[in-house]
N, CA and C atoms as an extended XYZ file, in Angstrom:
570
Properties=species:S:1:pos:R:3:atomname:S:1:resname:S:1:resid:I:1 pbc="F F F"
N       -19.766      -14.568       57.623 N   CYS     1
C       -18.131      -15.412       57.579 CA  CYS     1
C       -17.321      -15.166       56.863 C   CYS     1
N       -18.042      -15.135       55.224 N   GLY     2
C       -16.919      -15.015       54.096 CA  GLY     2
C       -18.051      -14.933       52.737 C   GLY     2
N       -17.714      -14.885       51.586 N   GLU     3
C       -17.929      -14.359       50.268 CA  GLU     3
C       -16.986      -15.297       49.302 C   GLU     3
N       -17.621      -16.121       48.421 N   ALA     4
C       -16.640      -16.807       47.469 CA  ALA     4
C       -17.504      -16.413       46.238 C   ALA     4
N       -16.571      -16.423       45.098 N   SER     5
C       -16.812      -16.872       43.854 CA  SER     5
C       -16.482      -17.843       42.866 C   SER     5
N       -16.292      -18.980       43.855 N   THR     6
C       -15.802      -20.010       42.946 CA  THR     6
C       -16.338      -21.144       43.804 C   THR     6
N       -16.659      -22.590       43.310 N   GLY     7
C       -16.767      -23.521       44.356 CA  GLY     7
C       -15.946      -23.525       45.106 C   GLY     7
N       -14.733      -23.840       44.808 N   ARG     8
C       -13.774      -24.163       45.837 CA  ARG     8
C       -13.398      -23.282       47.002 C   ARG     8
N       -13.355      -21.895       46.676 N   GLU     9
C       -13.294      -20.793       47.617 CA  GLU     9
C       -14.552      -21.269       48.603 C   GLU     9
N       -15.342      -21.686       48.314 N   ALA    10
C       -16.607      -21.457       49.110 CA  ALA    10
C       -16.443      -23.121       49.829 C   ALA    10
N       -15.708      -23.776       49.553 N   LEU    11
C       -15.779      -25.422       50.023 CA  LEU    11
C       -14.711      -25.054       51.162 C   LEU    11
N       -13.355      -24.058       50.631 N   SER    12
C       -12.473      -23.595       52.311 CA  SER    12
C       -13.031      -22.991       52.893 C   SER    12
N       -13.796      -22.339       52.702 N   LEU    13
C       -14.514      -21.110       53.397 CA  LEU    13
C       -15.503      -22.149       54.667 C   LEU    13
N       -16.202      -22.788       54.053 N   VAL    14
C       -17.134      -23.965       54.799 CA  VAL    14
C       -16.073      -24.669       55.996 C   VAL    14
N       -14.796      -24.865       55.544 N   GLU    15
C       -14.363      -25.681       56.112 CA  GLU    15
C       -13.615      -24.987       57.231 C   GLU    15
N       -13.426      -23.868       57.350 N   THR    16
C       -12.541      -22.842       58.081 CA  THR    16
C       -13.254      -21.818       58.443 C   THR    16
N       -14.265      -21.518       58.105 N   THR    17
C       -15.485      -20.370       58.806 CA  THR    17
C       -16.309      -21.163       59.867 C   THR    17
N       -16.855      -22.345       59.389 N   SER    18
C       -18.355      -23.024       60.374 CA  SER    18
C       -19.123      -22.119       60.462 C   SER    18
N       -19.700      -21.505       58.919 N   PRO    19
C       -21.115      -20.664       59.130 CA  PRO    19
C       -22.308      -21.566       59.598 C   PRO    19
N       -23.235      -21.089       59.710 N   ASP    20
C       -24.608      -21.803       59.923 CA  ASP    20
C       -25.238      -22.106       58.750 C   ASP    20
N       -24.903      -21.683       57.668 N   ILE    21
C       -25.830      -21.602       56.677 CA  ILE    21
C       -24.897      -21.375       55.193 C   ILE    21
N       -25.223      -21.945       54.065 N   ALA    22
C       -24.485      -21.308       52.712 CA  ALA    22
C       -25.404      -20.634       52.046 C   ALA    22
N       -25.165      -19.609       51.421 N   VAL    23
C       -26.217      -19.459       50.415 CA  VAL    23
C       -25.469      -19.240       49.314 C   VAL    23
N       -25.933      -19.879       48.194 N   ILE    24
C       -25.265      -20.378       46.949 CA  ILE    24
C       -26.093      -20.085       45.624 C   ILE    24
N       -25.089      -19.211       44.779 N   ASP    25
C       -25.911      -18.976       43.382 CA  ASP    25
C       -25.589      -20.392       42.489 C   ASP    25
N       -26.482      -20.342       41.577 N   ILE    26
C       -26.636      -21.449       40.418 CA  ILE    26
C       -25.197      -21.704       39.666 C   ILE    26
N       -25.182      -20.006       39.234 N   SER    27
C       -23.638      -19.959       38.468 CA  SER    27
C       -22.502      -19.375       39.163 C   SER    27
N       -21.491      -20.391       39.065 N   LEU    28
C       -20.305      -20.058       39.912 CA  LEU    28
C       -19.240      -20.157       38.715 C   LEU    28
N       -18.200      -19.461       39.240 N   GLU    29
C       -16.954      -19.352       38.043 CA  GLU    29
C       -16.577      -20.573       37.255 C   GLU    29
N       -16.605      -21.685       38.577 N   ASP    30
C       -15.833      -22.989       38.253 CA  ASP    30
C       -16.645      -23.994       38.319 C   ASP    30
N       -17.959      -24.110       38.698 N   ARG    31
C       -18.924      -25.014       38.862 CA  ARG    31
C       -20.240      -24.904       39.082 C   ARG    31
N       -21.204      -25.581       38.633 N   ASN    32
C       -22.711      -25.579       38.829 CA  ASN    32
C       -23.171      -25.499       40.494 C   ASN    32
N       -23.771      -24.717       40.778 N   GLY    33
C       -24.175      -24.299       42.237 CA  GLY    33
C       -25.049      -25.745       42.849 C   GLY    33
N       -25.912      -26.577       41.826 N   VAL    34
C       -25.936      -27.838       42.585 CA  VAL    34
C       -24.686      -28.809       43.176 C   VAL    34
N       -23.560      -29.040       42.294 N   GLU    35
C       -22.665      -29.612       41.986 CA  GLU    35
C       -22.050      -29.122       43.796 C   GLU    35
N       -21.931      -27.805       43.778 N   LEU    36
C       -21.075      -27.071       45.024 CA  LEU    36
C       -22.166      -27.753       46.427 C   LEU    36
N       -23.247      -27.754       46.145 N   ILE    37
C       -24.167      -28.232       47.388 CA  ILE    37
C       -23.651      -29.358       47.617 C   ILE    37
N       -23.850      -30.561       46.643 N   ARG    38
C       -23.674      -31.965       46.624 CA  ARG    38
C       -21.978      -31.945       47.610 C   ARG    38
N       -21.109      -31.384       47.370 N   ASP    39
C       -19.905      -31.132       47.662 CA  ASP    39
C       -19.945      -30.918       49.387 C   ASP    39
N       -20.832      -29.704       49.432 N   ILE    40
C       -20.865      -29.404       50.845 CA  ILE    40
C       -21.526      -30.061       51.998 C   ILE    40
N       -22.614      -31.263       51.327 N   VAL    41
C       -23.072      -31.857       52.110 CA  VAL    41
C       -22.238      -33.423       52.182 C   VAL    41
N       -21.402      -33.397       51.096 N   GLY    42
C       -21.081      -34.660       51.134 CA  GLY    42
C       -19.280      -34.269       52.398 C   GLY    42
N       -19.158      -32.944       52.551 N   LEU    43
C       -18.002      -32.782       53.533 CA  LEU    43
C       -18.790      -32.708       54.914 C   LEU    43
N       -20.167      -31.823       54.783 N   ARG    44
C       -20.919      -31.607       55.983 CA  ARG    44
C       -21.978      -32.657       56.192 C   ARG    44
N       -22.401      -33.361       56.093 N   PRO    45
C       -23.590      -34.041       56.137 CA  PRO    45
C       -24.919      -32.929       56.883 C   PRO    45
N       -26.188      -32.785       56.200 N   GLY    46
C       -27.043      -32.123       56.486 CA  GLY    46
C       -26.833      -30.771       56.998 C   GLY    46
N       -25.573      -30.151       56.386 N   PHE    47
C       -25.339      -28.996       56.566 CA  PHE    47
C       -26.486      -27.920       55.577 C   PHE    47
N       -26.816      -26.722       56.508 N   PRO    48
C       -28.087      -26.048       55.700 CA  PRO    48
C       -27.415      -25.209       53.950 C   PRO    48
N       -28.344      -25.240       53.246 N   CYS    49
C       -27.851      -24.811       51.909 CA  CYS    49
C       -29.142      -23.999       51.442 C   CYS    49
N       -28.957      -22.786       50.868 N   LEU    50
C       -30.173      -21.910       50.111 CA  LEU    50
C       -29.651      -21.550       48.940 C   LEU    50
N       -30.416      -21.890       47.929 N   VAL    51
C       -30.004      -21.232       46.842 CA  VAL    51
C       -30.501      -19.892       46.228 C   VAL    51
N       -29.956      -19.179       46.313 N   LEU    52
C       -30.172      -17.582       45.588 CA  LEU    52
C       -29.949      -17.406       44.290 C   LEU    52
N       -31.059      -17.289       43.085 N   SER    53
C       -30.635      -17.257       42.067 CA  SER    53
C       -31.391      -16.645       40.960 C   SER    53
N       -31.130      -16.277       39.984 N   MET    54
C       -31.942      -15.847       39.124 CA  MET    54
C       -32.689      -16.347       38.100 C   MET    54
N       -31.971      -17.968       38.006 N   TYR    55
C       -33.189      -18.690       37.313 CA  TYR    55
C       -33.912      -19.586       38.013 C   TYR    55
N       -35.239      -19.189       37.233 N   ASN    56
C       -36.577      -19.948       37.603 CA  ASN    56
C       -36.456      -21.387       38.408 C   ASN    56
N       -37.202      -20.943       39.512 N   GLU    57
C       -36.974      -22.026       40.409 CA  GLU    57
C       -37.490      -23.650       39.911 C   GLU    57
N       -38.164      -23.606       39.079 N   THR    58
C       -38.675      -24.778       38.275 CA  THR    58
C       -37.693      -25.154       37.719 C   THR    58
N       -36.846      -24.826       37.268 N   MET    59
C       -35.708      -25.433       36.356 CA  MET    59
C       -34.818      -26.185       37.433 C   MET    59
N       -34.580      -25.440       38.913 N   TYR    60
C       -33.623      -26.413       39.709 CA  TYR    60
C       -33.755      -26.812       41.128 C   TYR    60
N       -35.303      -26.051       41.456 N   ALA    61
C       -35.677      -26.313       42.554 CA  ALA    61
C       -35.537      -27.566       43.065 C   ALA    61
N       -35.932      -28.829       42.256 N   MET    62
C       -35.845      -30.050       42.686 CA  MET    62
C       -34.337      -30.771       42.584 C   MET    62
N       -33.583      -30.297       41.434 N   ARG    63
C       -31.823      -30.469       41.898 CA  ARG    63
C       -31.490      -30.110       42.786 C   ARG    63
N       -31.880      -29.140       43.449 N   VAL    64
C       -31.400      -28.538       44.642 CA  VAL    64
C       -31.358      -29.164       45.947 C   VAL    64
N       -32.995      -29.705       45.923 N   LEU    65
C       -33.461      -30.540       47.013 CA  LEU    65
C       -32.625      -31.682       47.108 C   LEU    65
N       -32.792      -32.472       45.770 N   ARG    66
C       -32.109      -33.815       45.461 CA  ARG    66
C       -30.673      -33.879       46.108 C   ARG    66
N       -30.196      -32.721       45.571 N   ALA    67
C       -28.654      -32.622       45.774 CA  ALA    67
C       -27.984      -32.700       47.750 C   ALA    67
N       -28.995      -32.079       48.477 N   GLY    68
C       -29.149      -31.969       49.828 CA  GLY    68
C       -28.991      -30.293       50.144 C   GLY    68
N       -29.931      -29.447       49.463 N   GLY    69
C       -30.053      -28.286       49.478 CA  GLY    69
C       -31.178      -28.136       50.447 C   GLY    69
N       -31.746      -27.019       51.067 N   ARG    70
C       -32.718      -26.914       51.850 CA  ARG    70
C       -33.693      -25.806       51.391 C   ARG    70
N       -33.586      -25.007       50.058 N   GLY    71
C       -34.102      -24.027       49.895 CA  GLY    71
C       -34.045      -23.421       48.536 C   GLY    71
N       -34.568      -22.503       47.888 N   TYR    72
C       -34.545      -22.239       46.751 CA  TYR    72
C       -35.272      -20.626       46.657 C   TYR    72
N       -34.395      -19.540       46.548 N   VAL    73
C       -35.484      -18.262       46.440 CA  VAL    73
C       -34.825      -17.756       45.206 C   VAL    73
N       -35.740      -17.072       44.145 N   MET    74
C       -35.049      -16.210       43.365 CA  MET    74
C       -34.662      -14.798       43.525 C   MET    74
N       -33.993      -14.103       43.249 N   LYS    75
C       -33.330      -13.248       43.361 CA  LYS    75
C       -33.887      -11.851       43.022 C   LYS    75
N       -35.093      -12.132       42.244 N   GLN    76
C       -35.968      -11.074       42.255 CA  GLN    76
C       -36.909      -10.993       43.519 C   GLN    76
N       -36.503      -11.705       44.452 N   GLU    77
C       -37.874      -11.564       45.399 CA  GLU    77
C       -37.115      -10.391       46.657 C   GLU    77
N       -38.091      -10.136       47.517 N   MET    78
C       -37.389       -8.922       48.633 CA  MET    78
C       -36.749       -9.466       49.573 C   MET    78
N       -35.777       -8.256       49.817 N   PRO    79
C       -34.429       -8.884       51.155 CA  PRO    79
C       -35.500      -10.091       52.074 C   PRO    79
N       -36.617       -9.182       52.592 N   ARG    80
C       -37.466       -9.782       53.459 CA  ARG    80
C       -37.574      -11.400       53.511 C   ARG    80
N       -37.951      -12.106       52.049 N   LYS    81
C       -38.526      -13.383       51.557 CA  LYS    81
C       -36.923      -14.313       52.281 C   LYS    81
N       -35.897      -13.230       51.653 N   VAL    82
C       -34.633      -13.837       51.812 CA  VAL    82
C       -34.159      -14.299       53.326 C   VAL    82
N       -34.582      -13.222       54.157 N   LEU    83
C       -34.070      -13.471       55.357 CA  LEU    83
C       -35.218      -14.364       56.092 C   LEU    83
N       -36.232      -14.586       55.529 N   GLN    84
C       -37.533      -15.313       55.995 CA  GLN    84
C       -36.792      -16.902       55.331 C   GLN    84
N       -36.446      -16.854       54.287 N   ALA    85
C       -35.857      -18.301       54.139 CA  ALA    85
C       -34.899      -18.975       54.941 C   ALA    85
N       -34.111      -18.082       55.002 N   ILE    86
C       -32.772      -18.238       56.028 CA  ILE    86
C       -33.290      -18.788       57.652 C   ILE    86
N       -34.074      -18.060       58.059 N   ARG    87
C       -34.692      -18.188       59.167 CA  ARG    87
C       -35.477      -19.398       59.414 C   ARG    87
N       -36.049      -19.925       58.368 N   HIS    88
C       -37.214      -21.236       57.959 CA  HIS    88
C       -36.204      -22.237       58.121 C   HIS    88
N       -35.024      -22.214       57.088 N   ILE    89
C       -33.756      -23.477       57.055 CA  ILE    89
C       -33.465      -23.436       58.316 C   ILE    89
N       -32.773      -22.434       58.830 N   LEU    90
C       -32.060      -22.844       59.976 CA  LEU    90
C       -33.117      -23.382       61.461 C   LEU    90
N       -34.400      -23.223       60.950 N   ASP    91
C       -35.121      -23.903       62.015 CA  ASP    91
C       -35.118      -25.592       61.398 C   ASP    91
N       -34.731      -25.866       60.459 N   GLY    92
C       -34.743      -27.226       60.260 CA  GLY    92
C       -35.713      -27.624       59.194 C   GLY    92
N       -36.094      -26.646       58.493 N   ASN    93
C       -37.432      -26.609       57.604 CA  ASN    93
C       -36.731      -26.555       55.976 C   ASN    93
N       -37.884      -26.831       55.066 N   ILE    94
C       -37.229      -26.517       53.515 CA  ILE    94
C       -38.068      -25.306       53.321 C   ILE    94
N       -37.329      -24.464       52.554 N   TYR    95
C       -38.240      -23.612       52.045 CA  TYR    95
C       -37.972      -23.720       50.575 C   TYR    95
N       -39.368      -23.271       49.934 N   LEU    96
C       -39.743      -23.056       48.470 CA  LEU    96
C       -41.055      -21.897       48.244 C   LEU    96
N       -41.095      -21.294       47.132 N   SER    97
C       -41.805      -20.467       46.998 CA  SER    97
C       -43.459      -21.009       47.303 C   SER    97
N       -44.381      -20.352       47.372 N   GLU    98
C       -45.496      -21.180       47.446 CA  GLU    98
C       -46.086      -22.020       46.367 C   GLU    98
N       -45.714      -21.290       45.037 N   LYS    99
C       -46.188      -21.696       44.114 CA  LYS    99
C       -45.519      -23.331       43.815 C   LYS    99
N       -44.316      -23.098       43.912 N   MET   100
C       -43.193      -24.544       43.844 CA  MET   100
C       -43.552      -25.356       45.031 C   MET   100
N       -43.876      -25.027       46.198 N   SER   101
C       -44.279      -25.968       47.034 CA  SER   101
C       -45.706      -26.559       46.566 C   SER   101
N       -46.724      -25.618       46.005 N   THR   102
C       -48.109      -26.056       45.676 CA  THR   102
C       -47.984      -27.150       44.427 C   THR   102
N       -47.193      -27.085       43.593 N   ARG   103
C       -46.423      -27.695       42.431 CA  ARG   103
C       -46.187      -29.202       43.202 C   ARG   103
N       -45.411      -29.148       44.389 N   LEU   104
C       -44.716      -30.236       44.542 CA  LEU   104
C       -45.841      -31.252       45.134 C   LEU   104
N       -46.821      -30.254       45.938 N   LEU   105
C       -47.434      -31.306       46.796 CA  LEU   105
C       -48.647      -31.947       45.893 C   LEU   105
N       -48.873      -31.481       44.351 N   ASN   106
C       -49.844      -31.753       43.740 CA  ASN   106
C       -49.167      -32.906       43.352 C   ASN   106
N       -48.033      -32.571       42.727 N   HIS   107
C       -47.362      -34.054       42.053 CA  HIS   107
C       -47.485      -35.206       42.899 C   HIS   107
N       -46.847      -34.909       44.209 N   PHE   108
C       -46.993      -36.127       45.422 CA  PHE   108
C       -48.694      -36.611       45.469 C   PHE   108
N       -49.328      -35.968       45.618 N   VAL   109
C       -50.786      -36.107       45.886 CA  VAL   109
C       -51.501      -36.934       44.463 C   VAL   109
N       -51.249      -36.562       43.330 N   ALA   110
C       -51.367      -36.742       42.320 CA  ALA   110
C       -50.516      -38.345       41.606 C   ALA   110
N       -49.384      -38.643       42.276 N   ASN   111
C       -48.485      -39.564       42.100 CA  ASN   111
C       -48.044      -39.577       40.471 C   ASN   111
N       -48.268      -37.889       39.916 N   SER   112
C       -48.076      -38.324       38.342 CA  SER   112
C       -46.612      -37.486       38.297 C   SER   112
N       -45.987      -37.468       37.045 N   SER   113
C       -45.125      -36.486       36.569 CA  SER   113
C       -45.576      -35.752       35.986 C   SER   113
N       -46.765      -35.659       35.780 N   ALA   114
C       -47.224      -34.360       34.653 CA  ALA   114
C       -46.895      -33.136       35.176 C   ALA   114
N       -47.008      -32.612       36.411 N   ASP   115
C       -47.072      -31.534       36.976 CA  ASP   115
C       -45.598      -31.062       36.769 C   ASP   115
N       -44.616      -31.885       36.711 N   LEU   116
C       -43.071      -31.565       36.623 CA  LEU   116
C       -42.659      -31.173       35.412 C   LEU   116
N       -41.449      -30.577       35.251 N   PRO   117
C       -40.711      -30.154       33.925 CA  PRO   117
C       -40.496      -31.585       33.493 C   PRO   117
N       -40.626      -31.506       31.498 N   GLN   118
C       -40.389      -32.765       31.236 CA  GLN   118
C       -38.824      -32.956       31.365 C   GLN   118
N       -37.918      -31.984       31.721 N   THR   119
C       -36.290      -31.915       31.647 CA  THR   119
C       -36.301      -32.577       32.912 C   THR   119
N       -36.918      -33.190       34.193 N   SER   120
C       -36.556      -33.820       35.150 CA  SER   120
C       -35.440      -35.105       34.761 C   SER   120
N       -35.526      -35.560       33.827 N   ASP   121
C       -34.211      -36.765       33.710 CA  ASP   121
C       -33.125      -35.920       33.288 C   ASP   121
N       -32.771      -34.989       32.903 N   LEU   122
C       -31.795      -34.238       32.307 CA  LEU   122
C       -30.908      -33.867       33.562 C   LEU   122
N       -29.550      -34.353       33.428 N   SER   123
C       -28.390      -34.064       34.209 CA  SER   123
C       -28.523      -32.657       34.633 C   SER   123
N       -27.720      -32.219       35.665 N   SER   124
C       -27.570      -30.603       35.818 CA  SER   124
C       -26.477      -29.940       34.613 C   SER   124
N       -25.731      -30.999       34.173 N   ARG   125
C       -24.774      -30.239       32.750 CA  ARG   125
C       -25.668      -29.988       31.685 C   ARG   125
N       -26.674      -31.458       31.519 N   GLU   126
C       -27.612      -31.297       30.183 CA  GLU   126
C       -28.818      -29.986       30.230 C   GLU   126
N       -28.530      -30.108       31.654 N   LEU   127
C       -29.946      -28.849       31.898 CA  LEU   127
C       -29.263      -27.518       31.477 C   LEU   127
N       -28.162      -27.327       31.856 N   GLU   128
C       -27.083      -25.938       31.975 CA  GLU   128
C       -27.057      -25.860       30.087 C   GLU   128
N       -26.762      -26.708       29.158 N   VAL   129
C       -26.359      -26.746       27.855 CA  VAL   129
C       -27.855      -26.723       27.277 C   VAL   129
N       -29.118      -27.006       27.873 N   LEU   130
C       -30.278      -26.827       27.057 CA  LEU   130
C       -30.546      -25.350       27.429 C   LEU   130
N       -30.597      -24.784       28.389 N   THR   131
C       -30.464      -23.318       28.834 CA  THR   131
C       -29.703      -22.272       27.930 C   THR   131
N       -28.614      -22.697       27.661 N   LEU   132
C       -27.787      -22.163       26.865 CA  LEU   132
C       -27.830      -22.397       25.267 C   LEU   132
N       -28.548      -23.530       24.845 N   ILE   133
C       -29.057      -23.477       23.515 CA  ILE   133
C       -30.151      -22.546       23.531 C   ILE   133
N       -31.106      -22.412       24.338 N   GLY   134
C       -32.158      -21.689       24.176 CA  GLY   134
C       -31.734      -19.979       24.450 C   GLY   134
N       -30.994      -19.780       24.748 N   ARG   135
C       -30.375      -18.518       24.695 CA  ARG   135
C       -29.494      -18.136       23.516 C   ARG   135
N       -29.836      -19.002       22.490 N   GLY   136
C       -29.208      -18.871       21.275 CA  GLY   136
C       -27.550      -18.870       20.685 C   GLY   136
N       -27.108      -19.408       22.017 N   LYS   137
C       -25.406      -19.768       21.917 CA  LYS   137
C       -25.124      -20.948       20.909 C   LYS   137
N       -24.181      -21.044       20.197 N   THR   138
C       -23.668      -22.057       19.564 CA  THR   138
C       -23.090      -23.186       20.508 C   THR   138
N       -22.561      -24.249       19.849 N   THR   139
C       -21.683      -25.246       20.394 CA  THR   139
C       -20.615      -24.355       20.697 C   THR   139
N       -19.807      -23.960       20.085 N   ILE   140
C       -18.515      -23.158       20.439 CA  ILE   140
C       -18.369      -22.832       21.550 C   ILE   140
N       -19.737      -21.479       21.759 N   GLU   141
C       -19.734      -20.673       22.730 CA  GLU   141
C       -20.339      -21.507       23.959 C   GLU   141
N       -20.950      -22.180       23.694 N   ILE   142
C       -21.604      -23.308       25.090 CA  ILE   142
C       -20.232      -23.867       25.340 C   ILE   142
N       -19.246      -24.637       24.660 N   ALA   143
C       -17.979      -24.988       25.438 CA  ALA   143
C       -17.230      -24.095       25.965 C   ALA   143
N       -17.360      -22.951       25.067 N   LYS   144
C       -16.118      -21.885       26.253 CA  LYS   144
C       -16.978      -21.380       27.690 C   LYS   144
N       -18.345      -21.196       27.297 N   ASP   145
C       -19.274      -20.578       28.525 CA  ASP   145
C       -18.675      -21.797       29.544 C   ASP   145
N       -18.842      -23.346       29.516 N   LEU   146
C       -18.703      -24.371       30.430 CA  LEU   146
C       -17.514      -24.714       30.553 C   LEU   146
N       -16.402      -24.506       29.716 N   PHE   147
C       -15.199      -24.683       29.891 CA  PHE   147
C       -14.814      -26.135       29.524 C   PHE   147
N       -15.590      -26.972       28.591 N   ILE   148
C       -15.784      -27.966       28.171 CA  ILE   148
C       -15.462      -27.857       26.630 C   ILE   148
N       -15.476      -29.467       26.104 N   SER   149
C       -15.000      -29.297       24.899 CA  SER   149
C       -16.139      -29.082       23.643 C   SER   149
N       -16.419      -28.766       22.544 N   ALA   150
C       -17.147      -28.907       21.488 CA  ALA   150
C       -17.818      -30.187       21.374 C   ALA   150
N       -16.783      -31.113       21.314 N   LYS   151
C       -17.485      -32.753       21.521 CA  LYS   151
C       -18.460      -33.170       22.690 C   LYS   151
N       -17.912      -32.559       23.712 N   THR   152
C       -18.679      -33.028       24.621 CA  THR   152
C       -19.974      -32.183       24.601 C   THR   152
N       -20.147      -31.029       24.412 N   VAL   153
C       -21.351      -30.209       24.163 CA  VAL   153
C       -22.262      -31.121       22.873 C   VAL   153
N       -21.869      -31.524       21.975 N   ALA   154
C       -22.418      -32.411       20.837 CA  ALA   154
C       -22.634      -33.617       21.469 C   ALA   154
N       -22.380      -34.197       22.396 N   ALA   155
C       -22.641      -35.472       23.179 CA  ALA   155
C       -23.943      -35.187       23.845 C   ALA   155
N       -23.464      -34.249       24.565 N   HIS   156
C       -24.611      -33.371       25.708 CA  HIS   156
C       -26.123      -33.091       24.598 C   HIS   156
N       -26.250      -32.555       23.622 N   ARG   157
C       -27.083      -32.471       22.680 CA  ARG   157
C       -28.198      -33.627       22.454 C   ARG   157
N       -27.189      -34.663       21.926 N   GLU   158
C       -27.595      -35.903       21.366 CA  GLU   158
C       -28.145      -36.372       22.514 C   GLU   158
N       -27.635      -36.379       23.864 N   ARG   159
C       -28.555      -37.291       24.999 CA  ARG   159
C       -29.622      -36.464       25.210 C   ARG   159
N       -29.735      -35.149       25.389 N   ILE   160
C       -30.843      -34.457       25.589 CA  ILE   160
C       -32.184      -34.408       24.521 C   ILE   160
N       -31.464      -34.553       23.383 N   LYS   161
C       -32.575      -35.267       22.287 CA  LYS   161
C       -33.553      -36.525       22.678 C   LYS   161
N       -32.136      -37.498       22.601 N   GLU   162
C       -32.673      -38.836       23.143 CA  GLU   162
C       -33.909      -38.696       24.481 C   GLU   162
N       -33.405      -38.342       25.404 N   LYS   163
C       -34.112      -38.048       26.756 CA  LYS   163
C       -35.409      -37.307       26.723 C   LYS   163
N       -35.216      -36.347       25.582 N   LEU   164
C       -36.618      -35.528       25.360 CA  LEU   164
C       -37.394      -36.175       24.294 C   LEU   164
N       -36.752      -36.978       23.629 N   LYS   165
C       -37.724      -37.357       22.279 CA  LYS   165
C       -37.753      -36.592       21.011 C   LYS   165
N       -36.825      -35.794       20.998 N   LEU   166
C       -36.730      -34.812       20.069 CA  LEU   166
C       -35.896      -35.714       19.022 C   LEU   166
N       -36.652      -35.379       17.959 N   LYS   167
C       -36.096      -35.937       16.727 CA  LYS   167
C       -34.756      -35.037       15.802 C   LYS   167
N       -35.026      -33.895       16.003 N   SER   168
C       -33.861      -33.048       15.081 CA  SER   168
C       -33.525      -32.045       16.100 C   SER   168
N       -32.455      -31.281       15.650 N   SER   169
C       -31.748      -30.129       16.187 CA  SER   169
C       -32.758      -29.004       16.086 C   SER   169
N       -33.442      -28.840       15.164 N   ASN   170
C       -34.617      -27.577       14.964 CA  ASN   170
C       -35.350      -27.963       16.364 C   ASN   170
N       -35.967      -29.122       16.365 N   GLU   171
C       -36.838      -29.382       17.409 CA  GLU   171
C       -36.118      -29.250       18.989 C   GLU   171
N       -35.214      -29.331       19.156 N   LEU   172
C       -34.139      -29.428       20.175 CA  LEU   172
C       -34.092      -27.529       20.461 C   LEU   172
N       -34.155      -26.855       19.180 N   LEU   173
C       -33.530      -25.525       19.461 CA  LEU   173
C       -35.099      -24.721       19.979 C   LEU   173
N       -36.191      -25.201       19.053 N   MET   174
C       -37.511      -24.989       19.703 CA  MET   174
C       -37.936      -25.116       21.137 C   MET   174
N       -37.616      -26.325       21.572 N   TYR   175
C       -37.692      -26.862       22.883 CA  TYR   175
C       -37.226      -25.888       24.084 C   TYR   175
N       -35.840      -25.896       23.577 N   ALA   176
C       -34.915      -25.174       24.515 CA  ALA   176
C       -35.294      -23.561       24.405 C   ALA   176
N       -35.978      -22.786       23.581 N   ILE   177
C       -36.009      -21.648       23.129 CA  ILE   177
C       -37.178      -21.539       24.295 C   ILE   177
N       -38.335      -22.331       24.402 N   GLN   178
C       -39.557      -22.243       25.127 CA  GLN   178
C       -39.336      -22.411       26.465 C   GLN   178
N       -38.317      -23.379       26.723 N   PHE   179
C       -37.892      -23.855       28.125 CA  PHE   179
C       -37.178      -22.818       28.693 C   PHE   179
N       -36.773      -22.122       28.153 N   THR   180
C       -35.835      -21.090       28.814 CA  THR   180
C       -36.562      -19.658       29.215 C   THR   180
N       -37.428      -19.460       28.055 N   ILE   181
C       -38.853      -18.575       28.210 CA  ILE   181
C       -39.200      -18.422       29.653 C   ILE   181
N       -39.810      -19.873       29.729 N   ASP   182
C       -40.790      -20.096       30.715 CA  ASP   182
C       -40.155      -20.744       32.058 C   ASP   182
N       -39.282      -21.639       31.552 N   GLY   183
C       -38.735      -22.593       32.747 CA  GLY   183
C       -39.348      -23.812       32.623 C   GLY   183
N       -40.156      -24.504       31.701 N   THR   184
C       -41.217      -25.379       31.675 CA  THR   184
C       -41.396      -25.722       30.356 C   THR   184
N       -41.338      -26.874       29.322 N   THR   185
C       -41.998      -26.939       28.365 CA  THR   185
C       -43.192      -28.233       28.265 C   THR   185
N       -44.119      -27.791       28.458 N   GLN   186
C       -45.364      -28.766       28.228 CA  GLN   186
C       -45.423      -29.247       26.932 C   GLN   186
N       -45.622      -28.929       26.015 N   VAL   187
C       -46.176      -29.280       24.828 CA  VAL   187
C       -44.652      -29.451       23.897 C   VAL   187
N       -44.856      -30.737       23.578 N   ARG   188
C       -43.521      -31.142       22.458 CA  ARG   188
C       -43.963      -30.849       20.959 C   ARG   188
N       -43.196      -30.642       20.300 N   PRO   189
C       -42.854      -30.492       18.850 CA  PRO   189
C       -43.459      -31.602       18.197 C   PRO   189
N       -44.365      -31.840       17.076 N   LYS   190
C       -44.754      -33.018       16.505 CA  LYS   190
C       -43.983      -33.582       15.344 C   LYS   190
């Protein structure tokens, strides 16, 4: 039906072309893909959205599902996996990798948050800031990348430290680097 590089374009296409499904990236020029899913589902409740992203699904899959998305596939997967996910979602199901599905099932069976990333309390924007910190970006670079002020980035950094119970900027940096490397951080700095 169409292709868009911004959330605004994507919303317009959903309204004008009536696609069967939206395949969305997490990184868009004007907003986060999770926010776009919320907007699309707000416009068309129950509309099937699949995320196809380079980001590890442990970072975003739960956020996507909570926003109303129906699945998550990482870009490194073979095209047949993407088609399988699309068909699965169009049949009314949710699609996640076997690893992520098992992780979620273990969480619900054990009724414990121990299997989920400790970042689950962070907002989508805080998660973006954490990821950019882990990539070595400065506050000013993060502000430019996210089209927000350096003061707002500093406020996000403080909220992240508070939510993750980190005592210093160095602990935040160590945590962010480890998180960015493997998508989870199970060990907290002492």
